[in-house]
Coordinates of N, CA and C in Angstrom, one line a residue:
X1075 N 24.3 27.4 55.7 CA 24.0 26.6 55.3 C 26.0 26.7 54.2
X1076 N 25.8 25.4 53.9 CA 27.8 25.3 53.0 C 27.6 24.9 51.6
X1077 N 28.1 25.0 50.7 CA 28.5 24.2 49.1 C 29.3 24.4 49.1
X1078 N 29.4 23.2 48.4 CA 31.4 23.0 48.2 C 32.1 23.4 49.3
X1079 N 31.6 24.0 50.5 CA 32.7 24.0 51.4 C 33.1 25.4 52.3
X1080 N 31.9 26.1 51.6 CA 31.9 27.7 51.9 C 30.3 27.9 51.9
X1081 N 30.4 29.2 52.7 CA 29.1 29.4 52.8 C 28.8 30.1 52.0
X1082 N 26.7 29.7 51.7 CA 26.3 29.7 50.9 C 26.2 31.8 50.8
X1083 N 26.0 32.5 49.5 CA 26.1 33.8 49.4 C 26.1 34.3 48.6
X1084 N 25.4 35.3 48.1 CA 25.0 35.5 46.8 C 26.3 36.4 46.2
X1085 N 27.3 36.9 46.3 CA 28.6 37.2 46.4 C 29.7 36.3 45.5
X1086 N 29.6 35.0 46.3 CA 30.0 33.6 45.7 C 29.6 32.8 45.0
X1087 N 28.6 33.1 44.6 CA 27.6 32.4 43.8 C 27.3 31.3 43.7
X1088 N 27.6 30.2 44.9 CA 27.4 29.2 45.5 C 25.6 28.8 45.9
X1089 N 25.1 29.5 45.6 CA 23.0 29.4 46.4 C 23.1 28.2 45.1
X1090 N 21.7 27.6 45.9 CA 21.0 26.8 45.1 C 18.9 27.1 45.4
X1091 N 18.9 26.8 43.6 CA 17.4 27.2 43.4 C 17.1 26.6 43.8
X1092 N 15.9 27.2 44.2 CA 14.8 26.6 45.1 C 13.7 26.1 43.8
X1093 N 13.5 26.1 42.9 CA 12.8 26.6 42.0 C 12.2 24.9 41.2
X1094 N 13.4 24.1 40.7 CA 13.1 22.7 41.1 C 13.1 21.8 42.3
X1095 N 13.7 22.1 43.3 CA 13.1 21.4 44.6 C 11.5 21.2 44.7
X1096 N 11.0 22.5 44.5 CA 9.9 22.4 44.8 C 8.8 22.0 43.7
X1097 N 9.3 21.9 42.8 CA 8.8 21.2 41.6 C 8.6 20.1 41.5
X1098 N 9.8 19.4 41.8 CA 10.7 17.8 42.1 C 9.6 17.1 43.5
X1099 N 10.1 17.6 44.3 CA 9.6 16.9 46.0 C 8.7 17.5 46.6
X1100 N 8.8 19.4 46.5 CA 8.1 19.7 47.0 C 8.1 20.6 48.0
X1101 N 7.1 21.2 48.4 CA 8.3 22.7 49.3 C 8.5 21.6 51.0
X1102 N 7.7 20.9 51.3 CA 7.0 20.3 52.4 C 8.5 19.5 53.2
X1103 N 9.3 18.9 51.9 CA 10.2 17.8 51.5 C 11.5 18.8 52.0
X1104 N 11.5 19.8 51.1 CA 12.9 20.9 51.7 C 12.4 21.2 53.1
X1105 N 11.9 22.2 53.6 CA 11.5 22.3 55.3 C 11.9 20.8 55.7
X1106 N 11.5 20.2 55.4 CA 11.8 18.5 57.0 C 13.0 18.5 56.5
X1107 N 13.9 18.6 55.2 CA 15.1 18.7 55.1 C 15.8 19.4 55.6
X1108 N 15.0 20.6 56.4 CA 16.0 21.5 56.7 C 16.1 21.4 57.9
X1109 N 15.1 21.1 59.0 CA 15.1 20.4 59.5 C 15.5 18.9 60.2
X1110 N 15.3 18.3 59.9 CA 16.2 17.1 60.2 C 17.3 16.4 60.0
X1111 N 18.2 17.5 59.2 CA 20.0 17.8 59.3 C 20.9 17.8 60.1
X1112 N 20.1 18.5 61.0 CA 21.4 18.9 62.1 C 20.8 19.9 63.2
X1113 N 21.1 20.1 64.2 CA 20.2 20.6 64.7 C 20.4 21.9 64.5
X1114 N 19.4 23.1 65.2 CA 19.4 24.3 64.0 C 21.0 25.5 64.0
X1115 N 21.1 25.1 65.6 CA 22.6 26.0 65.9 C 23.5 25.2 65.9
X1116 N 23.8 24.3 65.0 CA 25.4 24.1 63.7 C 24.9 24.2 62.5
X1117 N 26.3 24.8 61.8 CA 26.6 25.0 61.1 C 26.2 23.2 59.7
X1118 N 25.5 23.3 58.2 CA 25.2 22.0 57.1 C 25.9 22.5 56.1
X1119 N 26.0 21.1 56.0 CA 26.4 21.0 54.2 C 25.4 20.6 53.7
X1120 N 25.4 21.1 52.2 CA 23.9 21.3 51.2 C 24.0 19.7 50.8
X1121 N 25.2 19.0 50.6 CA 25.1 18.1 50.0 C 24.3 16.6 51.5
X1122 N 24.7 17.5 52.7 CA 23.7 16.6 53.3 C 22.7 16.0 53.2
X1123 N 22.0 17.2 53.4 CA 20.7 17.3 52.8 C 19.8 16.3 52.2
X1124 N 18.4 15.3 53.5 CA 17.8 14.3 52.6 C 16.8 14.4 51.7
X1125 N 16.3 15.0 50.9 CA 15.5 16.0 50.7 C 14.6 15.2 49.6
X1126 N 15.2 14.3 48.5 CA 14.7 12.4 47.9 C 14.1 11.6 49.6
X1127 N 14.9 11.7 50.4 CA 13.9 10.6 51.3 C 13.0 10.9 53.0
X1128 N 13.6 13.0 52.3 CA 11.9 13.2 53.0 C 10.8 13.3 51.8
X1129 N 11.1 13.5 50.7 CA 9.7 13.0 49.8 C 9.4 12.0 50.2
X1130 N 9.9 10.5 49.8 CA 9.4 9.5 50.2 C 8.8 9.9 51.4
X1131 N 9.4 9.8 52.5 CA 8.2 10.0 53.6 C 7.5 10.3 53.2
X1132 N 7.4 11.5 52.8 CA 5.6 12.3 52.8 C 4.8 11.7 52.3
X1133 N 5.5 10.7 51.2 CA 4.8 10.1 50.0 C 4.3 8.5 51.1
X1134 N 5.5 8.3 51.9 CA 4.6 7.1 52.4 C 2.8 7.8 53.7
X1135 N 3.7 9.1 54.3 CA 2.5 9.6 55.3 C 0.9 9.4 54.1
X1136 N 1.5 10.6 53.5 CA 0.3 10.1 52.2 C -1.1 9.0 52.1
X1137 N -0.3 8.1 51.9 CA -0.9 6.8 51.6 C -1.1 5.9 52.9
X1138 N -0.7 6.1 54.1 CA -0.9 6.1 55.2 C -2.7 6.9 55.4
X1139 N -2.3 8.4 55.6 CA -3.5 9.2 56.0 C -4.4 8.9 55.1
X1140 N -4.7 8.9 53.7 CA -5.8 10.0 53.2 C -6.8 8.9 53.0
X1141 N -8.1 9.5 52.9 CA -9.3 7.7 53.0 C -9.1 7.5 51.7
X1142 N -9.4 6.1 51.6 CA -9.8 5.3 50.5 C -8.4 4.6 50.5
X1143 N -7.2 5.3 51.2 CA -5.6 4.1 50.6 C -6.4 2.6 50.5
X1144 N -5.4 2.3 49.4 CA -5.5 1.2 49.5 C -5.2 0.1 50.5
X1145 N -3.9 1.1 51.7 CA -3.0 0.6 52.5 C -3.9 0.0 54.2
X1146 N -5.6 0.9 53.8 CA -5.6 0.9 55.0 C -7.1 0.5 54.7
X1147 N -7.5 -0.7 53.3 CA -9.0 -0.9 52.9 C -9.7 -1.6 53.9
X1148 N -8.7 -3.0 54.5 CA -8.9 -3.7 56.0 C -8.9 -3.4 56.8
X1149 N -9.9 -3.3 57.6 CA -9.8 -2.6 58.9 C -11.1 -3.2 60.2
X1150 N -10.5 -3.1 61.2 CA -11.8 -3.3 62.2 C -12.6 -2.7 63.0
X1151 N -13.9 -3.9 63.7 CA -13.8 -2.5 64.8 C -13.9 -3.6 66.0
X1152 N -14.8 -3.3 66.9 CA -15.1 -4.9 68.1 C -14.1 -4.1 69.0
X1153 N -14.2 -5.1 70.3 CA -12.7 -4.9 70.7 C -11.5 -5.0 70.9
X1154 N -11.6 -4.1 71.2 CA -9.6 -4.0 70.4 C -8.8 -4.8 72.0
X1155 N -7.3 -5.5 70.7 CA -6.2 -6.1 71.0 C -5.0 -5.7 72.0
X1156 N -4.4 -5.9 72.6 CA -3.1 -5.5 72.4 C -2.1 -5.4 72.3
X1157 N -2.3 -5.3 70.6 CA -1.7 -4.2 69.2 C -2.0 -3.1 69.2
X1158 N -3.6 -2.7 69.5 CA -3.8 -1.7 69.2 C -4.1 -0.5 70.6
X1159 N -4.3 -1.9 71.9 CA -3.6 -0.3 73.2 C -2.2 0.0 72.9
X1160 N -1.2 -0.8 72.4 CA 0.3 -0.6 72.7 C 0.1 0.7 71.2
X1161 N -0.7 1.1 70.0 CA -0.3 1.8 68.9 C -1.2 3.0 70.0
X1162 N -1.9 2.9 70.6 CA -2.8 3.7 71.0 C -2.1 4.5 72.8
X1163 N -1.2 3.2 73.1 CA 0.2 4.1 74.5 C 1.0 5.1 73.0
X1164 N 1.1 4.7 72.0 CA 2.9 5.3 70.8 C 2.2 6.2 70.5
X1165 N 0.6 6.8 70.5 CA 0.7 7.5 69.7 C 0.1 9.4 70.5
X1166 N 0.1 8.6 71.8 CA 0.1 9.6 73.3 C 1.5 9.7 73.4
X1167 N 2.3 8.5 73.3 CA 3.8 9.5 73.5 C 4.4 9.6 72.8
X1168 N 4.1 9.5 71.5 CA 4.4 11.1 70.3 C 4.4 11.9 70.5
X1169 N 3.2 12.6 71.0 CA 2.7 13.8 71.0 C 3.3 13.8 72.6
X1170 N 3.8 13.8 73.4 CA 4.5 14.1 74.4 C 5.8 14.3 74.3
X1171 N 6.6 13.3 73.3 CA 7.8 13.6 73.1 C 7.9 14.6 71.8
X1172 N 7.0 15.3 71.4 CA 7.0 16.0 69.7 C 6.8 17.6 70.5
X1173 N 6.1 17.3 71.7 CA 6.0 18.6 71.7 C 7.3 18.7 72.6
X1174 N 7.7 18.5 73.2 CA 9.0 18.3 74.4 C 10.2 18.8 72.9
X1175 N 10.6 18.6 72.2 CA 11.5 18.1 71.4 C 11.5 19.5 70.5
X1176 N 10.2 20.2 69.9 CA 9.6 21.2 70.0 C 10.2 22.6 70.9
X1177 N 9.4 22.5 72.0 CA 9.9 23.4 73.1 C 11.4 23.5 72.9
X1178 N 12.2 22.1 72.7 CA 13.7 22.6 72.5 C 14.3 22.5 71.6
X1179 N 13.8 23.1 70.5 CA 13.6 23.8 69.1 C 14.9 22.0 68.8
X1180 N 15.0 20.6 68.9 CA 15.0 19.9 68.8 C 14.2 19.6 67.3
X1181 N 14.4 19.4 67.0 CA 13.7 19.4 65.5 C 13.7 18.8 64.8
X1182 N 15.5 18.1 64.6 CA 16.8 17.0 64.5 C 15.2 15.5 64.4
X1183 N 15.0 15.0 66.3 CA 15.0 14.2 66.7 C 13.7 14.5 66.7
X1184 N 12.8 15.1 66.8 CA 11.4 15.3 66.0 C 10.9 15.1 65.4
X1185 N 11.5 14.8 63.8 CA 11.8 14.7 62.4 C 11.5 13.0 62.6
X1186 N 12.8 12.4 62.7 CA 12.8 10.8 63.5 C 11.7 10.7 64.3
X1187 N 11.0 11.3 65.6 CA 10.4 10.5 66.3 C 8.7 10.1 65.0
X1188 N 8.9 11.4 63.6 CA 7.8 11.5 62.7 C 8.0 10.0 61.7
X1189 N 9.2 10.3 61.7 CA 9.7 8.8 60.8 C 9.4 7.3 61.6
X1190 N 9.6 7.6 63.2 CA 10.0 5.8 63.6 C 8.3 5.8 64.2
X1191 N 6.8 6.8 64.5 CA 5.8 6.4 63.9 C 5.3 5.5 62.8
X1192 N 5.9 6.1 61.5 CA 5.2 6.2 60.7 C 5.7 4.8 60.3
X1193 N 6.7 3.9 60.9 CA 7.0 2.9 60.4 C 6.1 1.5 61.0
X1194 N 6.0 2.4 62.5 CA 5.4 1.5 63.0 C 4.1 1.3 62.5
X1195 N 3.5 2.2 62.6 CA 2.4 2.3 61.9 C 1.7 1.0 60.5
X1196 N 2.3 1.8 59.6 CA 2.9 1.0 58.9 C 2.9 -1.2 59.1
X1197 N 4.1 -1.6 59.6 CA 3.5 -2.6 60.2 C 2.2 -3.0 61.0
X1198 N 1.8 -2.2 62.1 CA 0.7 -2.4 62.6 C -0.4 -2.1 61.7
X1199 N -0.6 -1.8 60.4 CA -2.1 -1.8 59.7 C -1.8 -3.1 58.4
X1200 N 0.0 -3.1 58.7 CA -0.2 -5.2 57.2 C -0.2 -6.3 58.4
X1201 N -0.9 -6.4 59.9 CA -0.3 -7.1 60.6 C -1.8 -7.6 59.9
X1202 N -2.0 -9.5 60.2 CA -3.1 -9.9 59.4 C -4.8 -9.8 59.5
X1203 N -4.8 -9.4 60.9 CA -6.4 -9.1 61.3 C -6.8 -7.6 60.6
X1204 N -5.5 -6.9 60.2 CA -5.6 -5.6 60.0 C -5.8 -4.7 61.1
X1205 N -5.7 -3.2 61.6 CA -6.3 -2.4 62.2 C -7.1 -2.3 62.8
X1206 N -7.4 -1.4 64.3 CA -9.1 -1.3 64.4 C -9.4 0.0 63.9
X1207 N -10.1 0.6 63.4 CA -10.6 1.5 62.8 C -10.6 2.7 63.6
X1208 N -10.5 2.7 64.6 CA -10.5 4.2 65.3 C -9.7 4.1 65.8
X1209 N -8.7 3.1 66.4 CA -7.6 3.3 67.0 C -6.4 3.3 65.8
X1210 N -6.4 3.4 65.1 CA -5.9 3.9 63.7 C -6.3 4.9 62.9
X1211 N -7.2 5.4 62.9 CA -7.7 7.1 63.1 C -7.5 7.9 63.5
X1212 N -7.0 7.8 65.2 CA -7.1 8.6 66.4 C -5.1 8.4 66.1
X1213 N -4.7 7.5 65.5 CA -3.2 7.5 66.0 C -2.4 8.0 64.6
X1214 N -3.2 8.1 63.4 CA -3.0 8.7 62.3 C -2.8 10.2 62.3
X1215 N -4.2 10.9 63.1 CA -5.0 12.5 63.6 C -3.8 12.3 64.3
X1216 N -3.0 12.1 65.5 CA -2.3 12.3 66.6 C -0.9 13.0 65.6
X1217 N -0.8 11.8 64.6 CA 0.9 12.2 63.7 C 0.8 13.2 62.7
X1218 N -0.5 13.7 61.7 CA -0.4 14.9 61.1 C -0.9 16.0 62.8
X1219 N -2.0 16.3 63.5 CA -1.4 17.7 64.2 C -0.1 18.0 64.7
X1220 N 0.8 16.8 65.1 CA 2.1 16.9 65.4 C 3.1 17.6 64.4
X1221 N 2.6 16.9 63.3 CA 3.8 17.0 62.4 C 3.1 18.7 61.2
X1222 N 1.9 18.8 61.7 CA 1.6 20.3 61.0 C 2.7 21.5 60.8
X1223 N 3.6 21.2 61.3 CA 4.5 22.4 61.6 C 5.2 22.0 61.1
X1224 N 5.8 21.3 61.1 CA 7.5 20.8 59.9 C 6.6 20.5 58.5
X1225 N 5.7 19.8 58.6 CA 4.9 20.0 56.7 C 3.8 20.7 56.6
X1226 N 3.5 21.7 56.8 CA 2.4 22.5 57.3 C 0.9 22.1 56.2
X1227 N 2.0 22.2 54.0 CA 0.6 21.9 53.3 C 0.4 20.0 53.3
X1228 N 0.9 19.1 53.2 CA 1.0 17.8 53.6 C -0.4 17.6 54.3
X1229 N -0.4 18.2 55.5 CA -1.1 17.6 56.9 C -1.9 18.3 57.0
X1230 N -2.2 19.9 56.0 CA -3.4 20.7 56.0 C -4.5 20.0 54.9
X1231 N -3.6 19.2 53.7 CA -4.6 18.8 52.8 C -5.1 17.3 53.5
X1232 N -4.2 17.1 54.3 CA -4.7 15.6 54.4 C -5.7 15.8 55.5
X1233 N -6.0 17.1 55.8 CA -6.7 16.9 57.7 C -8.3 17.3 56.9
X1234 N -8.0 18.6 55.9 CA -8.7 18.8 54.9 C -9.9 17.4 54.9
X1235 N -9.1 16.7 53.9 CA -9.8 15.9 53.1 C -10.6 14.9 54.2
X1236 N -9.1 13.8 55.9 CA -9.7 13.4 56.7 C -10.9 14.1 57.5
X1237 N -11.3 15.5 58.2 CA -12.4 15.7 58.9 C -12.6 17.0 58.1
X1238 N -12.4 17.2 56.8 CA -12.7 19.0 56.6 C -12.8 20.0 57.2
X1239 N -12.0 20.3 58.0 CA -11.6 21.2 58.7 C -10.2 22.3 58.6
X1240 N -9.6 22.6 59.0 CA -8.0 23.5 59.1 C -7.2 22.9 60.0
X1241 N -6.5 22.1 59.6 CA -5.4 21.2 60.9 C -4.8 22.5 61.7
X1242 N -4.5 23.7 61.4 CA -3.6 24.9 61.3 C -4.9 25.7 62.6
X1243 N -6.4 25.5 62.4 CA -7.1 25.8 63.6 C -6.8 25.0 64.2
X1244 N -7.0 23.8 64.7 CA -7.2 22.9 66.0 C -5.9 23.0 67.0
X1245 N -6.7 22.8 68.5 CA -5.3 22.6 69.3 C -4.7 21.9 69.1
X1246 N -3.3 22.2 69.9 CA -2.6 21.1 69.9 C -2.5 19.8 70.8
X1247 N -2.3 18.6 70.1 CA -2.9 17.3 71.1 C -1.5 17.6 72.7
X1248 N -3.1 17.0 73.5 CA -2.4 16.9 74.8 C -2.2 15.0 75.6
X1249 N -0.9 14.9 75.6 CA -1.0 13.5 76.0 C -1.9 13.1 77.4
X1250 N -2.1 11.5 77.5 CA -2.8 11.3 78.7 C -1.4 10.8 79.6
X1251 N -1.7 11.4 81.2 CA -0.2 10.8 81.8 C -0.5 9.4 81.6
X1252 N -2.1 8.5 81.4 CA -1.0 7.5 82.1 C -1.4 6.7 80.9
X1253 N -0.6 7.0 79.4 CA -0.5 6.2 78.4 C 0.8 6.7 78.4
X1254 N 1.6 7.3 79.4 CA 3.2 8.1 79.1 C 3.8 6.1 80.3
X1255 N 3.8 5.4 81.1 CA 3.9 4.7 81.3 C 4.6 4.1 81.0
X1256 N 5.1 2.7 81.3 CA 5.5 1.9 80.9 C 5.2 0.6 81.7
X1257 N 4.5 -0.4 81.2 CA 4.3 -1.5 81.6 C 4.6 -2.1 83.2
X1258 N 6.6 -2.0 82.5 CA 7.3 -2.4 83.4 C 8.5 -1.5 83.8
X1259 N 8.8 -1.8 84.8 CA 9.6 -1.0 85.2 C 10.9 -1.7 86.1
X1260 N 12.2 -1.5 86.0 CA 13.4 -1.7 86.7 C 13.3 -1.1 88.0
X1261 N 13.2 -2.1 88.8 CA 13.2 -1.9 90.5 C 14.3 -2.5 91.2
X1262 N 15.4 -1.4 91.9 CA 16.0 -2.2 91.9 C 15.6 -2.3 93.7
X1263 N 16.7 -3.3 93.9 CA 16.8 -3.9 95.0 C 17.9 -3.8 96.0
X1264 N 18.3 -3.7 96.7 CA 19.7 -3.3 97.6 C 19.3 -4.2 99.1
X1265 N 20.3 -4.1 99.8 CA 20.4 -5.2 101.1 C 21.3 -4.1 101.6
X1266 N 21.2 -3.1 102.5 CA 21.9 -2.2 103.5 C 22.7 -1.4 102.5
X1267 N 22.0 -0.8 101.8 CA 22.2 0.0 101.1 C 22.8 -0.2 99.9
X1268 N 23.2 -1.5 99.8 CA 23.9 -2.3 98.1 C 23.0 -3.1 97.5
X1269 N 23.2 -2.4 96.0 CA 22.7 -2.8 95.1 C 22.4 -4.3 95.1
X1270 N 22.0 -5.3 95.3 CA 21.9 -6.5 94.8 C 21.5 -7.5 93.6
X1271 N 20.2 -6.7 93.3 CA 19.2 -7.1 92.1 C 18.7 -6.1 91.7
X1272 N 18.2 -6.4 90.4 CA 17.7 -5.6 89.4 C 16.4 -7.3 89.1
X1273 N 14.8 -6.4 90.0 CA 13.8 -7.5 89.2 C 12.8 -5.6 88.5
X1274 N 11.9 -6.5 86.9 CA 10.9 -6.2 86.3 C 10.0 -6.7 87.3
X1275 N 9.6 -4.8 87.3 CA 8.1 -5.0 88.0 C 7.3 -3.8 86.9
X1276 N 6.0 -4.2 87.6 CA 4.5 -3.6 86.9 C 5.4 -2.2 87.3
X1277 N 4.4 -0.9 86.7 CA 4.9 0.4 87.4 C 4.0 1.0 87.9
X1278 N 2.5 0.2 88.4 CA 1.5 0.8 89.0 C 1.8 -0.5 91.1
X1279 N 3.0 -1.1 90.9 CA 3.1 -1.7 92.0 C 2.8 -1.2 93.3
X1280 N 2.1 -1.4 94.2 CA 2.1 -0.9 95.1 C 4.0 -1.0 96.0
X1281 N 3.1 -0.4 97.5 CA 4.5 -1.0 98.5 C 4.9 -2.3 98.4
X1282 N 3.4 -2.9 99.4 CA 3.9 -4.3 99.5 C 3.7 -5.0 98.8
X1283 N 3.6 -4.7 97.0 CA 3.6 -6.1 96.5 C 5.4 -5.7 95.9
X1284 N 5.8 -4.8 95.9 CA 7.5 -4.1 95.8 C 8.2 -4.6 97.1
X1285 N 7.6 -4.9 98.1 CA 8.7 -5.7 99.4 C 8.5 -6.9 98.9
X1286 N 6.7 -7.5 98.4 CA 7.0 -8.9 98.4 C 7.7 -9.6 96.9
X1287 N 8.0 -8.8 96.6 CA 8.9 -9.3 95.3 C 10.1 -9.0 95.7
X1288 N 11.5 -8.3 96.6 CA 12.2 -8.4 96.3 C 12.7 -9.4 97.3
X1289 N 12.2 -9.0 99.0 CA 11.9 -10.1 99.6 C 11.8 -12.0 99.1
X1290 N 11.2 -12.5 97.7 CA 11.4 -13.4 97.2 C 12.7 -13.1 96.8
X1291 N 13.6 -12.4 95.5 CA 14.2 -12.8 94.9 C 15.9 -13.8 95.8
X1292 N 16.2 -14.3 94.9 CA 17.6 -15.3 95.5 C 18.4 -15.0 96.2
X1293 N 18.7 -13.8 95.2 CA 19.9 -12.9 96.2 C 19.8 -12.3 97.7
X1294 N 17.6 -11.8 97.7 CA 17.7 -11.5 99.2 C 18.0 -12.3 100.2
X1295 N 17.0 -13.8 99.7 CA 16.4 -15.0 100.1 C 18.4 -15.7 100.9
X1296 N 18.7 -15.9 99.8 CA 20.5 -16.7 100.2 C 21.2 -15.1 101.5
X1297 N 20.3 -14.2 101.6 CA 21.2 -13.0 102.7 C 20.8 -12.9 103.6
X1298 N 19.1 -13.1 103.9 CA 17.9 -13.3 105.1 C 18.4 -14.4 105.9
X1299 N 19.2 -16.1 104.3 CA 18.9 -17.0 105.6 C 18.1 -17.6 106.6
X1300 N 17.0 -17.4 106.2 CA 15.5 -17.9 106.8 C 14.6 -16.4 108.4
X1301 N 15.9 -15.6 108.3 CA 15.9 -14.1 109.8 C 15.0 -13.5 108.7
X1302 N 14.9 -12.4 109.3 CA 13.4 -11.6 108.9 C 14.4 -10.3 109.2
X1303 N 14.2 -9.1 107.8 CA 14.8 -7.9 108.3 C 15.0 -6.8 109.0
X1304 N 15.7 -6.2 109.4 CA 15.6 -5.5 110.6 C 14.0 -4.4 110.1
X1305 N 14.5 -3.5 109.0 CA 13.6 -2.9 108.6 C 13.7 -3.1 106.3
X1306 N 12.4 -2.5 105.9 CA 12.6 -2.8 104.9 C 12.0 -0.9 104.2
X1307 N 12.9 -0.5 103.4 CA 12.5 0.2 103.2 C 11.9 1.2 101.2
X1308 N 10.4 1.0 101.2 CA 10.5 1.2 99.7 C 9.8 2.2 98.8
X1309 N 10.1 2.6 97.9 CA 9.8 3.8 96.8 C 9.6 2.9 95.7
X1310 N 8.9 2.2 95.6 CA 7.7 1.7 94.7 C 7.6 2.6 93.4
X1311 N 7.6 2.8 92.2 CA 8.3 0.9 91.5 C 9.7 1.2 91.4
X1312 N 10.6 2.1 92.2 CA 12.2 2.3 91.5 C 13.2 1.3 92.1
X1313 N 12.2 0.9 93.3 CA 14.0 1.2 94.8 C 13.1 0.1 96.4
X1314 N 14.2 -0.7 96.4 CA 13.5 -1.3 97.8 C 15.0 -1.6 98.1
X1315 N 15.1 -1.1 99.8 CA 16.5 -1.8 100.8 C 15.9 -2.3 102.1
X1316 N 16.3 -2.9 102.0 CA 16.1 -4.4 102.6 C 17.5 -3.9 104.0
X1317 N 16.8 -3.7 105.0 CA 18.3 -3.5 106.3 C 17.7 -4.4 106.6
X1318 N 19.0 -5.4 106.7 CA 19.4 -6.6 108.0 C 20.2 -6.3 109.4

């Protein structure tokens, strides 16, 4: 870490005492600032540390997760809506993403993932009908579990308030693979190996469905001119190659 263009060291007397930061913004804010500023293998200037921004983010997480928050007073139960399903899928994708980024020591992008997911949850709880109680609880729990290594004090306190247990004794969450798939994917349509079109298709489209869509697209219909293809090679949902 550099300060004023020079590496921090006792001999140069260019150190930053952490006491004021710990008193004002907290240890977790300082920890997050270290993690999010740059990849760990790169040098960084102290002036680039966004400690205030990290402290504000942690305050947003607290307001979202603490029981009895004014932000989550209005919740609903019963059948889940498309918005609820989207939040649930996003929570599983968050777990998969953060697990991968921790494994790669990509802490700065993991912090960005926390912030993006928190922003999404704020939009969700502010919808006119309010959030679905179980969906919101599950999503917030997922956020706290994957954030715990990066913000251990805040997550431990919130988890104890919410669940009565210690978050650092919980098992690491596992993402449901079925919820990591996009609803739609882009399928490439080729004719004799040359790309002719790209179609949006369901991620679970089968071979027959992929072929049907490929043969129905305008560019393939024009090339076939009423004839039949010699062969169709399908690799759903990514590719269909029409051989004429």
